[in-house]
Short mmCIF file of C-alpha atoms and ligand atoms in Angstrom, two decimals:
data_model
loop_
_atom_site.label_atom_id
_atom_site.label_comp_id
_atom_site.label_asym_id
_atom_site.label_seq_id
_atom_site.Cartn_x
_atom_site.Cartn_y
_atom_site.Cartn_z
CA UNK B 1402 -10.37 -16.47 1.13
CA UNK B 1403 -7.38 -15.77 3.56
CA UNK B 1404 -8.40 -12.64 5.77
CA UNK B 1405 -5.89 -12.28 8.55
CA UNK B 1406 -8.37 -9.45 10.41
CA UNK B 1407 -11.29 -11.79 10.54
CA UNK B 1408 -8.49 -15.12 11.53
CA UNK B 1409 -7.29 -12.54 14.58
CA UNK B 1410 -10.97 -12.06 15.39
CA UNK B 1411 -12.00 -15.88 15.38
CA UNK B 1412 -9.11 -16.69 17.33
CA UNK B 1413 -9.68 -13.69 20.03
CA UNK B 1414 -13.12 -14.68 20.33
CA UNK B 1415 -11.87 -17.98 21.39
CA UNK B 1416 -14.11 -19.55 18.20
CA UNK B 1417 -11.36 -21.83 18.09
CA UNK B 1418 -11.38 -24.47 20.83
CA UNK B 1419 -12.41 -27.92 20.09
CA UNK B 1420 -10.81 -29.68 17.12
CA UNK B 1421 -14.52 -30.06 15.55
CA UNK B 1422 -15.28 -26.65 15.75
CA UNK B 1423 -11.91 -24.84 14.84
CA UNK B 1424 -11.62 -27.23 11.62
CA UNK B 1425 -14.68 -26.15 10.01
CA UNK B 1426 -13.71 -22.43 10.86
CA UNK B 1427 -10.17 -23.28 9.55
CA UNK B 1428 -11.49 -24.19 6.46
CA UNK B 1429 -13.28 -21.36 6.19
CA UNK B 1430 -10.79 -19.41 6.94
CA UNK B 1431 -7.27 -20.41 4.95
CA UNK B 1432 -8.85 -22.37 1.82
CA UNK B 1433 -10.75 -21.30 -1.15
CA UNK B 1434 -13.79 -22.61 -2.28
CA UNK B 1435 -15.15 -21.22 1.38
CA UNK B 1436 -17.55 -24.47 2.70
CA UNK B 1437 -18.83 -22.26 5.62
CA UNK B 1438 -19.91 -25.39 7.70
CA UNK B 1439 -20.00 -23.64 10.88
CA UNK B 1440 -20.10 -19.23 10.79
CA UNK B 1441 -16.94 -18.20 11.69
CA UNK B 1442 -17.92 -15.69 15.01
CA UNK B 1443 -17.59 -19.43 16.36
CA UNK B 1444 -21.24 -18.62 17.50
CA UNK B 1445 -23.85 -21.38 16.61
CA UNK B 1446 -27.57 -22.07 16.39
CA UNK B 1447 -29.72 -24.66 15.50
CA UNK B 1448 -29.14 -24.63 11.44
CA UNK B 1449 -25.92 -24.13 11.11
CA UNK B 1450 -25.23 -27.69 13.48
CA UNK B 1451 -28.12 -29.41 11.99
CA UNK B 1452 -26.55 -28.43 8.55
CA UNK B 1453 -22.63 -28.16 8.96
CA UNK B 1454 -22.18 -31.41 10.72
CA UNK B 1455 -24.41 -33.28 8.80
CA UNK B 1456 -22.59 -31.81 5.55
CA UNK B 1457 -19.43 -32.16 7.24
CA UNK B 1458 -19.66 -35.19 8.39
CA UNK B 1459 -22.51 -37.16 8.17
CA UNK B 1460 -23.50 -36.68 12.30
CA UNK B 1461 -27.85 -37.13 11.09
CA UNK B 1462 -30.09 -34.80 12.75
CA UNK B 1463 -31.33 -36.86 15.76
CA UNK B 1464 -28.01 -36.78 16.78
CA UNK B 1465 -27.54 -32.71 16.00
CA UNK B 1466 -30.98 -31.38 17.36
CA UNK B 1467 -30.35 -33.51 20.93
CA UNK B 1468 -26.44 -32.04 21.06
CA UNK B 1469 -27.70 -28.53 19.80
CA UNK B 1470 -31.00 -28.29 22.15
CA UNK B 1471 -28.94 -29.48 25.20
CA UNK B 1472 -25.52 -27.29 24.92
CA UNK B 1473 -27.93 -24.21 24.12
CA UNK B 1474 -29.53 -24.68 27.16
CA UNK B 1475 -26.18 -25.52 29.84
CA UNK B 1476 -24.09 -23.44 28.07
CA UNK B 1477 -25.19 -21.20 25.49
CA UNK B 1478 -28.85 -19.63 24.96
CA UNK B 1479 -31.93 -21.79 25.21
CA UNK B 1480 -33.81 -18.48 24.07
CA UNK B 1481 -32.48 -18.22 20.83
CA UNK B 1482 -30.59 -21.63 20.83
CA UNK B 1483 -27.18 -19.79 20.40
CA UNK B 1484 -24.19 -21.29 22.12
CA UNK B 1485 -20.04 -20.27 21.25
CA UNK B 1486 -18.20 -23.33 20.40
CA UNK B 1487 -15.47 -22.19 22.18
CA UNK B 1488 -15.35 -20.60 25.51
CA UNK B 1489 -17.65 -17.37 26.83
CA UNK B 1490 -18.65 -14.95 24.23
CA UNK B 1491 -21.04 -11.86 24.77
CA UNK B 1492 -22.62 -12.75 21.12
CA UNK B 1493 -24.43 -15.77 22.43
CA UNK B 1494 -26.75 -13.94 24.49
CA UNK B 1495 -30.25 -12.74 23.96
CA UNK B 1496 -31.18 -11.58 27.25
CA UNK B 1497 -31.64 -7.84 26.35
CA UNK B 1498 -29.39 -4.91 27.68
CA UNK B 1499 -28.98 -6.48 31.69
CA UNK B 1500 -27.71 -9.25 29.22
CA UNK B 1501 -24.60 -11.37 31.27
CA UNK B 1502 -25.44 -9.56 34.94
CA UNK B 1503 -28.08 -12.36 34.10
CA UNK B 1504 -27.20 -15.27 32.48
CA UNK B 1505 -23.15 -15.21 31.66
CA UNK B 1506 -23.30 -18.20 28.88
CA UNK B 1507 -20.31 -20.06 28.94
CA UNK B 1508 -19.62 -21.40 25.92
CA UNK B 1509 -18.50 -25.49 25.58
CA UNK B 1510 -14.92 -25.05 27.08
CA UNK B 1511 -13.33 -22.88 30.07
CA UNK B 1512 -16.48 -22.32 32.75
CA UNK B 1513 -18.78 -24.60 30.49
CA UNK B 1514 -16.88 -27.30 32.43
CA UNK B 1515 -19.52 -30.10 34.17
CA UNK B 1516 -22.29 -28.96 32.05
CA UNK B 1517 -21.08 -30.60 28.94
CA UNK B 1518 -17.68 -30.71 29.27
CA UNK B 1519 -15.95 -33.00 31.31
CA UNK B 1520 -12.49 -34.50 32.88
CA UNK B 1521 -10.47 -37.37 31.44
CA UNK B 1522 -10.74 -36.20 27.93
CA UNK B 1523 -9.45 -37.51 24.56
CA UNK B 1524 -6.65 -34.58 24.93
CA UNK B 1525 -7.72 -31.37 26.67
CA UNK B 1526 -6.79 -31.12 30.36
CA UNK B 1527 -8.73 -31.74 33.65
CA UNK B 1528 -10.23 -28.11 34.15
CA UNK B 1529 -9.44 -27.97 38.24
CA UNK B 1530 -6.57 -30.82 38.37
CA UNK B 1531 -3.04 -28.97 39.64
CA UNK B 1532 -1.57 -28.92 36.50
CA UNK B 1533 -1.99 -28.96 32.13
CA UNK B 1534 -5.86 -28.08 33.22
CA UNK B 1535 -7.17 -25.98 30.07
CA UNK B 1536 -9.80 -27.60 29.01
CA UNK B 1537 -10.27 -25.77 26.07
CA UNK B 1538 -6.23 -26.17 25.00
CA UNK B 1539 -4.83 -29.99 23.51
CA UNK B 1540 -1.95 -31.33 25.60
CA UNK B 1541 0.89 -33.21 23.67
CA UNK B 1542 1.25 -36.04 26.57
CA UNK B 1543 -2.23 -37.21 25.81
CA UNK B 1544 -1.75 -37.33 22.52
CA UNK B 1545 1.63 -38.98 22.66
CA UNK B 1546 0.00 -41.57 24.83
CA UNK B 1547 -2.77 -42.24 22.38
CA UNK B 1548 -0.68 -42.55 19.17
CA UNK B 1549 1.51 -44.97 21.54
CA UNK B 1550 -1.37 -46.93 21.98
CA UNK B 1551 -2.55 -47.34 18.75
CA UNK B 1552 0.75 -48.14 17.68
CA UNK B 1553 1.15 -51.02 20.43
CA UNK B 1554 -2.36 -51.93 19.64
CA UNK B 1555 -2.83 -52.18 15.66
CA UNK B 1556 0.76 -51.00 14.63
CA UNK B 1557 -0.62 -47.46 14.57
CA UNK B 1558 -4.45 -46.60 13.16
CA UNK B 1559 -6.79 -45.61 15.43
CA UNK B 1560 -9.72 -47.71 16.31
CA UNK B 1561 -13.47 -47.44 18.33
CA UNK B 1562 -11.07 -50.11 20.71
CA UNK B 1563 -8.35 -47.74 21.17
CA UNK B 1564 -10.63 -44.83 22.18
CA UNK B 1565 -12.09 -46.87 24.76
CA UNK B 1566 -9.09 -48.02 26.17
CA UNK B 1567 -7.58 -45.02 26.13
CA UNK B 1568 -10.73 -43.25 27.68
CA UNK B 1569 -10.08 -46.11 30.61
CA UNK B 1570 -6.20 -44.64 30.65
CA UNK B 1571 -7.30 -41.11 30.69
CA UNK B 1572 -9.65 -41.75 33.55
CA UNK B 1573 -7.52 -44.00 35.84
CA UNK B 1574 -4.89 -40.64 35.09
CA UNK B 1575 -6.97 -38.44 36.91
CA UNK B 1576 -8.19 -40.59 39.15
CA UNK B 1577 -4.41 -41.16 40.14
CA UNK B 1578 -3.06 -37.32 39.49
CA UNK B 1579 -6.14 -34.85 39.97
CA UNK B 1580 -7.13 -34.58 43.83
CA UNK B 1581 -10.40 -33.32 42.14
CA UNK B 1582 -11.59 -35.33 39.47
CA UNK B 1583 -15.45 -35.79 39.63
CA UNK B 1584 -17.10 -37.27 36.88
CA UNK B 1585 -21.12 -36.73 36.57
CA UNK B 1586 -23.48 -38.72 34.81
CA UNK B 1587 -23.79 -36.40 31.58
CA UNK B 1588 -20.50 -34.74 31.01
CA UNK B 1589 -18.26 -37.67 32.15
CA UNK B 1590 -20.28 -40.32 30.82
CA UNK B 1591 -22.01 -39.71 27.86
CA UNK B 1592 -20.32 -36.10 26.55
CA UNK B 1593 -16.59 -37.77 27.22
CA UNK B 1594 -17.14 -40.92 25.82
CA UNK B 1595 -19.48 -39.38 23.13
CA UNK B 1596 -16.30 -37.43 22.13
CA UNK B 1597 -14.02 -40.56 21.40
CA UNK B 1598 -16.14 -42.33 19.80
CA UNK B 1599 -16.97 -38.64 17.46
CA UNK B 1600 -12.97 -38.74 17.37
CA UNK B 1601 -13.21 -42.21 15.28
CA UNK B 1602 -16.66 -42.45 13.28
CA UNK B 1603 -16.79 -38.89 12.20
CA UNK B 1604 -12.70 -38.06 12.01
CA UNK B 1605 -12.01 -41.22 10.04
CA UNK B 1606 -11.04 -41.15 6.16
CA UNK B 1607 -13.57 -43.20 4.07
CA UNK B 1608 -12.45 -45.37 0.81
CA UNK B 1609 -14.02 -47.68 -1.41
CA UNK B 1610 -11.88 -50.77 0.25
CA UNK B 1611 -12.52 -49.30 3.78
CA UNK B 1612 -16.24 -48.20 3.85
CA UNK B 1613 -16.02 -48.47 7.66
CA UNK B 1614 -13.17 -45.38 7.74
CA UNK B 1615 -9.98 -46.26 8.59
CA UNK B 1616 -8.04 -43.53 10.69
CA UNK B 1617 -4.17 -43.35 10.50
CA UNK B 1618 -2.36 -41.01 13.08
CA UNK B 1619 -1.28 -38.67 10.10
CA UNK B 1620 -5.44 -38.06 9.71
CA UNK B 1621 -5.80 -37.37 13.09
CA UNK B 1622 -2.72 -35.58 14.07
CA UNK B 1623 -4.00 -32.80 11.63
CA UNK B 1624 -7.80 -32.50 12.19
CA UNK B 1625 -6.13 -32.02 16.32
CA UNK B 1626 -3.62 -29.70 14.57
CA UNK B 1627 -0.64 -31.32 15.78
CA UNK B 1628 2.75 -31.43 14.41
CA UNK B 1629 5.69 -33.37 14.78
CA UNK B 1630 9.51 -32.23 14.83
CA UNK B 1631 12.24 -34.36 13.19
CA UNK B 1632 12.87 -36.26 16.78
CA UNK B 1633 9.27 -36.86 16.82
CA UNK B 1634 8.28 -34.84 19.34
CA UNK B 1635 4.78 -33.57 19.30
CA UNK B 1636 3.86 -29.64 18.79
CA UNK B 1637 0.01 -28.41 19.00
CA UNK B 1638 -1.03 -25.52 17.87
CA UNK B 1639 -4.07 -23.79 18.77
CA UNK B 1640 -6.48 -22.78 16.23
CA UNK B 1641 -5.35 -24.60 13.29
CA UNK B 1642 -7.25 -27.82 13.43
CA UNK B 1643 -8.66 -28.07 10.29
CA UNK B 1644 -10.12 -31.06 7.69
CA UNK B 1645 -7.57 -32.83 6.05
CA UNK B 1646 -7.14 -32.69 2.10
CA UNK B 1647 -8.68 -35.56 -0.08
CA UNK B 1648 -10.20 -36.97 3.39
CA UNK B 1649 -13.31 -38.30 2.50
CA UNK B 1650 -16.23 -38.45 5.13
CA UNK B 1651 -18.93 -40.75 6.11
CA UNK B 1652 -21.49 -42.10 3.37
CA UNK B 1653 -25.05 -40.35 3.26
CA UNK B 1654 -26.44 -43.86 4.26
CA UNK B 1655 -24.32 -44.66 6.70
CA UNK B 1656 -24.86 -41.77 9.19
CA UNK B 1657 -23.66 -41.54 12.63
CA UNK B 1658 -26.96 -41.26 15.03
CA UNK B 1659 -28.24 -40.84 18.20
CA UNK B 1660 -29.02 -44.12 18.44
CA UNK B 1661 -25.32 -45.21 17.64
CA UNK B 1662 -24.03 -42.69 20.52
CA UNK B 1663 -25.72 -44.75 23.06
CA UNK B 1664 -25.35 -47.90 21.25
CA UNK B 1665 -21.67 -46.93 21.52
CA UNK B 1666 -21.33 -45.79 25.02
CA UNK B 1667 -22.99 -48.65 26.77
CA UNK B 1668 -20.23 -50.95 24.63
CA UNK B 1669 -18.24 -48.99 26.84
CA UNK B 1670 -19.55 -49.81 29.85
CA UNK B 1671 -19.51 -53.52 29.18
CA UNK B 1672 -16.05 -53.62 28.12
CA UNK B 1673 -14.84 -51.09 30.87
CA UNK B 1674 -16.96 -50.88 33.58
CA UNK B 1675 -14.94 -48.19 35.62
CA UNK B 1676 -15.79 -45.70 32.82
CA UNK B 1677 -19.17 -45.46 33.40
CA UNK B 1678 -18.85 -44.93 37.35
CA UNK B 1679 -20.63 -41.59 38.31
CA UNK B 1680 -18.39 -40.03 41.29
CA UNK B 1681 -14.98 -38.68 42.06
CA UNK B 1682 -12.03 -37.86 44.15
CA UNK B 1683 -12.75 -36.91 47.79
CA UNK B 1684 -10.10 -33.75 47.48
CA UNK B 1685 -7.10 -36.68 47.06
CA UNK B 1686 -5.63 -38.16 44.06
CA UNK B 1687 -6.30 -41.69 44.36
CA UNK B 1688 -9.69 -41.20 47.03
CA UNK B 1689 -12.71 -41.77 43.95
CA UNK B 1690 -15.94 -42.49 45.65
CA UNK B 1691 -18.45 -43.24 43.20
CA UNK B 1692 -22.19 -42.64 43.55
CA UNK B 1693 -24.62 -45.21 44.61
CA UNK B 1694 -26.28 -45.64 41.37
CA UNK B 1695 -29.30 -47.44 42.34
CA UNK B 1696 -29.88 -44.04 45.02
CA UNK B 1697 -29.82 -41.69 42.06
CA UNK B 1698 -31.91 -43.34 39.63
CA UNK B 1699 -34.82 -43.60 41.72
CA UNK B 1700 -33.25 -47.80 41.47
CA UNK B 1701 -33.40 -47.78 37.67
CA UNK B 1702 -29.88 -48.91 37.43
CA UNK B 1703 -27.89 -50.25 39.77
CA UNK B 1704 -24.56 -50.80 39.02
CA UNK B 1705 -22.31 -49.53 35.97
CA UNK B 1706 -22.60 -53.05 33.96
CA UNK B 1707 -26.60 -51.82 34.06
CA UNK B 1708 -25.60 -48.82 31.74
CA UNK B 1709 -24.47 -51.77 28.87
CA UNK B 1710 -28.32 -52.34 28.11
CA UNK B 1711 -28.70 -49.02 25.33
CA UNK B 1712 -31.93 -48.47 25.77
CA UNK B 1713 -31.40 -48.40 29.70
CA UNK B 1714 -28.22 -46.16 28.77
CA UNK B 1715 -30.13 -43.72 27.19
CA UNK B 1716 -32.85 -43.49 29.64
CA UNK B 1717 -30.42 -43.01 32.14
CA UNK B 1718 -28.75 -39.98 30.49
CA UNK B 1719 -31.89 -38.23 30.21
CA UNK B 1720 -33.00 -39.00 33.92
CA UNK B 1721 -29.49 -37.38 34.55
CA UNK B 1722 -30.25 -34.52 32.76
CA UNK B 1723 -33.49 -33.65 33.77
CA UNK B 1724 -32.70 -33.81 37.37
CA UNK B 1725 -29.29 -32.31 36.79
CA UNK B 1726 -30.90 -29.28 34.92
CA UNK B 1727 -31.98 -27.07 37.60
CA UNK B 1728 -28.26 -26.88 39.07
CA UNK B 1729 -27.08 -26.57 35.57
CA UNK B 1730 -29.75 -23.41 35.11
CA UNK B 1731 -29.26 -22.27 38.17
CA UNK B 1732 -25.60 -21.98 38.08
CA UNK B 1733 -25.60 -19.69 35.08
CA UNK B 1734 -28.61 -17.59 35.18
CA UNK B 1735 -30.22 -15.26 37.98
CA UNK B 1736 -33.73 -12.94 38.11
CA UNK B 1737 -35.80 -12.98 35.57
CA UNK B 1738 -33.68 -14.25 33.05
CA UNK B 1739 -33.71 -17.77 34.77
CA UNK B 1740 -37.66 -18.23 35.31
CA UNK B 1741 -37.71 -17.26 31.20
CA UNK B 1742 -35.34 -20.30 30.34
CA UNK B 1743 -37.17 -22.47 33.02
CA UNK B 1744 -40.39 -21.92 31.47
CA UNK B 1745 -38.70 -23.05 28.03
CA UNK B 1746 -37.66 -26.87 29.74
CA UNK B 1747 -41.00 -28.13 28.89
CA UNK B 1748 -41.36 -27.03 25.49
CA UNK B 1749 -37.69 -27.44 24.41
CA UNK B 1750 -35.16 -29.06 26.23
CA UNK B 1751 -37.90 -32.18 26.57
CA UNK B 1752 -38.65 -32.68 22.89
CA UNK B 1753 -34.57 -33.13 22.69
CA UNK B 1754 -34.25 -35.78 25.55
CA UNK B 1755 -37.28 -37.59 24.29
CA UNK B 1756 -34.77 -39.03 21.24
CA UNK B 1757 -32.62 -40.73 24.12
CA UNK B 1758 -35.45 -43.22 23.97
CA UNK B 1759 -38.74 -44.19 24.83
CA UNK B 1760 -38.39 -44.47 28.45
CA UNK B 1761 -42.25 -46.19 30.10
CA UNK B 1762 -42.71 -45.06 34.00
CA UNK B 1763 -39.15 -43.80 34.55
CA UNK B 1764 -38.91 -42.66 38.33
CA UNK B 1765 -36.79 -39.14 39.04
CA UNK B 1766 -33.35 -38.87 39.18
CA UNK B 1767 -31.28 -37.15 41.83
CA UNK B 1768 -29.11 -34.93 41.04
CA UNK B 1769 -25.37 -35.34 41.89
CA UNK B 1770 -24.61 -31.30 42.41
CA UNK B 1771 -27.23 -31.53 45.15
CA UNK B 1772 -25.01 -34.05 46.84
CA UNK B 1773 -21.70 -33.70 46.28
CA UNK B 1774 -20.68 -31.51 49.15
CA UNK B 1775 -17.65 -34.10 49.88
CA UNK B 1776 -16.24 -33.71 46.15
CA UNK B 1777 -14.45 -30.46 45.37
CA UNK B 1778 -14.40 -30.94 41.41
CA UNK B 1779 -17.88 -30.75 41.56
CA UNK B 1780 -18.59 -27.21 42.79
CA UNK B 1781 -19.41 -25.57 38.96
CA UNK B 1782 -19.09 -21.85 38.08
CA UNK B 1783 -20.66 -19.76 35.84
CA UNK B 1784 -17.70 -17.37 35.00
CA UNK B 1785 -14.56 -16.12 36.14
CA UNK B 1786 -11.14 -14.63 35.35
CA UNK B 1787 -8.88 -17.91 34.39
CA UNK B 1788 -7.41 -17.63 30.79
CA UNK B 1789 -9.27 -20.51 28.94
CA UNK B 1790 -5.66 -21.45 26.91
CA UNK B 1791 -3.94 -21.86 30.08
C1 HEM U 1935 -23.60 -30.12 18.52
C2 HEM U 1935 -22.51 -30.79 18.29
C3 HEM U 1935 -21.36 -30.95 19.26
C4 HEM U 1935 -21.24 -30.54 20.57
C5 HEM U 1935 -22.27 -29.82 21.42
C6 HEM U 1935 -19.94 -30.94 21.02
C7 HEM U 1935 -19.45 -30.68 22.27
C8 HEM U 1935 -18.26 -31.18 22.78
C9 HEM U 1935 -17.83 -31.10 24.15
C10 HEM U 1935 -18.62 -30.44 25.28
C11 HEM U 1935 -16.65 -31.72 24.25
C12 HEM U 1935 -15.81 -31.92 25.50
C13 HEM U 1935 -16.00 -33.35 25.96
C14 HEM U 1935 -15.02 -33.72 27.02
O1 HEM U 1935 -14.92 -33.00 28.00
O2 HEM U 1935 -14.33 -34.72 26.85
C15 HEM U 1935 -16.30 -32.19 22.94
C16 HEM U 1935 -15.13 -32.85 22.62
C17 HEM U 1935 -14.84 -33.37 21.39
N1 HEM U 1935 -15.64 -33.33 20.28
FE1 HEM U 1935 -17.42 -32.39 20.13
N2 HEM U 1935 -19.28 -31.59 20.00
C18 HEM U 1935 -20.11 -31.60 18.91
C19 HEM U 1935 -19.83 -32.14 17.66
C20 HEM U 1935 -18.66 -32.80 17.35
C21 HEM U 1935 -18.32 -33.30 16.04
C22 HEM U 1935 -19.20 -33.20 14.81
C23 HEM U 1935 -17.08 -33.88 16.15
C24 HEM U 1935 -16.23 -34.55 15.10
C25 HEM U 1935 -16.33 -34.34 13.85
C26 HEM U 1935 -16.65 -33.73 17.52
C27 HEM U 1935 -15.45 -34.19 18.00
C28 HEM U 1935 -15.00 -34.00 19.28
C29 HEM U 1935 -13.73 -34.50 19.76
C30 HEM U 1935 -12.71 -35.31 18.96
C31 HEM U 1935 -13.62 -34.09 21.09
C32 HEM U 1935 -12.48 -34.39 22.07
C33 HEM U 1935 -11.46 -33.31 22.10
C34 HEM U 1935 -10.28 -33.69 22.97
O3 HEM U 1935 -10.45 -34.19 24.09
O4 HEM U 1935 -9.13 -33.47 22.56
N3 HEM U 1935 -17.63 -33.07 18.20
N4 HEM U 1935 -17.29 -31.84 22.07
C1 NAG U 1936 -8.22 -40.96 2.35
O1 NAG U 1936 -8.36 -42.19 1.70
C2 NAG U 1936 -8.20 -42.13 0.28
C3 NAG U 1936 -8.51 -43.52 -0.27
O2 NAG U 1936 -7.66 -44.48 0.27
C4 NAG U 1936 -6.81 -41.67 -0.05
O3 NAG U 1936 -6.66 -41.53 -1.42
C5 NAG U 1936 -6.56 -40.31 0.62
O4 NAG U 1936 -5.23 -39.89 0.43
C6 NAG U 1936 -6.84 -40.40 2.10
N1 NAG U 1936 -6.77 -39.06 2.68
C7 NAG U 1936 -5.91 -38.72 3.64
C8 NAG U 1936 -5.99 -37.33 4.14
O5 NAG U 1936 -5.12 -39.51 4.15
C1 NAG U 1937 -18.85 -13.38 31.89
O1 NAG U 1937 -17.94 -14.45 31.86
C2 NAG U 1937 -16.68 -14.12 31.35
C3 NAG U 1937 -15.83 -15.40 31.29
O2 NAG U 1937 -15.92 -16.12 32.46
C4 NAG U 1937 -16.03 -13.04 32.20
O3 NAG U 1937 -14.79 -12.66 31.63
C5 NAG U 1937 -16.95 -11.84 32.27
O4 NAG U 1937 -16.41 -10.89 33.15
C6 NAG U 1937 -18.33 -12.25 32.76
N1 NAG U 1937 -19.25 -11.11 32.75
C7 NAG U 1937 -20.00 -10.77 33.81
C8 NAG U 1937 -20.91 -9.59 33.63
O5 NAG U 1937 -19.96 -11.38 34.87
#
């Protein structure tokens, strides 16, 4: 049913920021029957990912309760597993009435940025790079440049190849633009490149000839909710990413997994080693300094072609994570509210990372906000005044 108070609400509570989130609410929204994948406050818990993705799009639960547990902890709330798919919204919390003076959740986009969300993505800017740095907004130029490649590539579908290469683009752009790009293990490893390969195994159209999806720019111009004029030019528009008609999604038993997500981003860093370098620019465009790898995995990896063994791969993410967490905590809630969500680490957030893997005598990680005084993208912050569109 079409309700233009409740699309002015979704859209003023920012519900609509990523493509996979404002689709399902757009469906919701403009088309009749209602599926109601995803509520449309654009606030989330636990069911409604586990369910709406998985009915959506086949993404199975290992895959759901590790993304869920995790982006309720660094930027929703690990209390009541609430996070806004979008940027900061005062539903999300559970804190009681001192409720953001201690723990202002962020939300995925806008001041979520490092904890999940990362630079170089598939189309949303570089959140501190001098210019088309919304992170929560699509820009035309990166979508341009990815339905170039394609083109030049396979005559114009989009493939798991052309995500990585164009994740290799998108990084060597703000290594070359953004004086500070920084690119940590979790958010500019695993969440960016999680997100292409998401943009091809769960956004691709499914046939009887092409069990495997096949994913022509028309497909993914409109889940992105992108346009295009009669010179061809490209026009987003935010909020109206949405699932296309007669698209047809993964089979029930062929899901998308956990277990593919690291499969899938160690490919990456054997085909492109440079994408899977944890570092960034020195306050320069062009000045990366990446991370001695071997120093912050206790010398579990040691170089970037490690990270193309999965199982290694996944260990590594949740080494990242656990020693990234406190900084991640830290950085969002104060007082009381932040020894409560400590306390919860043990008996929720490691339940989640134990599906990365079975990981025997792992040593600590260090994490790279307790060292990364020389790189100005990595300061994070918890909340602030910027308009998340612009
Ligand atoms: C619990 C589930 C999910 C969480 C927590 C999540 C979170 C995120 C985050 C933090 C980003 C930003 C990554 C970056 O900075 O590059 C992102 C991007 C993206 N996600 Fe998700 N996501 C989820 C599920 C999905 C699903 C089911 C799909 C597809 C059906 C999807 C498709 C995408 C795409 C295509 C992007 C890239 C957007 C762009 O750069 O233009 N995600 N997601
Ligand atoms: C998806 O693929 C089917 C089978 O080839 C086709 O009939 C349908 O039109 C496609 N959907 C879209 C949105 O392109
Ligand atoms: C919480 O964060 C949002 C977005 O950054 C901000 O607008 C709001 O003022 C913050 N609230 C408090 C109490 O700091």
């Amino acid at each position: 049913m079409f309700d233009k108070a409740l699309v002015a609400a979704v859209l003023l509570n920012g519900a609509a920021a990523f493509p996979h989130i404002a689709e399902l609410v757009a469906k919701q929204k403009l088309e009749e029957p209602n599926h109601g994948y995803l509520p449309r406050s654009g606030v989330v818990d636990a069911d409604d990912i586990n369910t709406g993705l998985w009915e959506a799009f086949g993404l199975d639960k290992t895959a759901t309760i590790f993304l869920q547990t995790a982006t309720s902890f660094f930027n929703g709330d690990p209390l009541s597993g609430r996070w806004s798919i979008g940027y900061h919204s005062d539903k999300t919390q559970s804190l009681g009435p001192l409720g953001d003076l201690l723990g202002n959740e962020t939300g995925i986009c806008a001041y979520g940025h490092l904890r999940s969300e990362g630079d170089a993505s598939i189309t949303r800017g570089d959140w501190l790079a001098p210019d088309m740095n919304s992170n929560c907004a699509s820009y035309p130029q990166f979508m341009q440049e990815l339905l170039d490649l394609a083109k030049a590539r396979t005559g114009g579908n989009i493939t798991p190849q052309v995500m990585a290469e164009h994740q290799y683009n998108r990084k060597q752009h703000s290594v070359a633009t953004n004086p500070n790009y920084f690119s940590p293990p979790y958010a500019g490893i695993a969440f960016t490149f999680g997100a292409h390969m998401f943009a091809f195994e769960l956004l691709a159209n499914h046939s009887a000839e092409e069990p495997r999806g096949f994913l022509t720019p028309q497909v993914f111009m409109e889940f992105f909710s992108y346009t295009q004029d009669d010179a061809g030019n490209l026009q987003y528009t935010y909020g109206h990413e949405r699932i296309p008609d007669n698209w047809y999604r993964r089979a029930n038993d062929d899901p998308w997994t956990l277990t593919d997500i690291v499969i899938s981003t160690a490919q990456q860093c054997a085909s492109y080693p440079d994408n899977c370098k944890v570092g960034g620019n020195t306050g320069e465009v062009n000045s990366f300094d990446g991370f001695d790898l071997g120093d912050i995995s206790g010398g579990f990896i040691n170089a970037a072609e490690d990270l193309q063994d999965p199982q290694r791969m996944g260990c590594f993410i949740a080494q990242a994570i656990r020693a990234d967490t406190p900084s991640f905590l830290d950085n969002v809630f104060s007082g009381a509210a932040l020894t409560q969500v400590l306390g919860l680490v043990g008996t929720k957030l490691e339940p989640a990372l134990a599906l990365l893997g079975d990981c025997p005598n792992l040593p600590a990680g260090k994490s790279v906000f307790g060292m990364s005084s020389k790189y100005p993208g990595a300061q994070m912050q918890g909340s602030g005044s910027r308009n998340p569109y612009k």
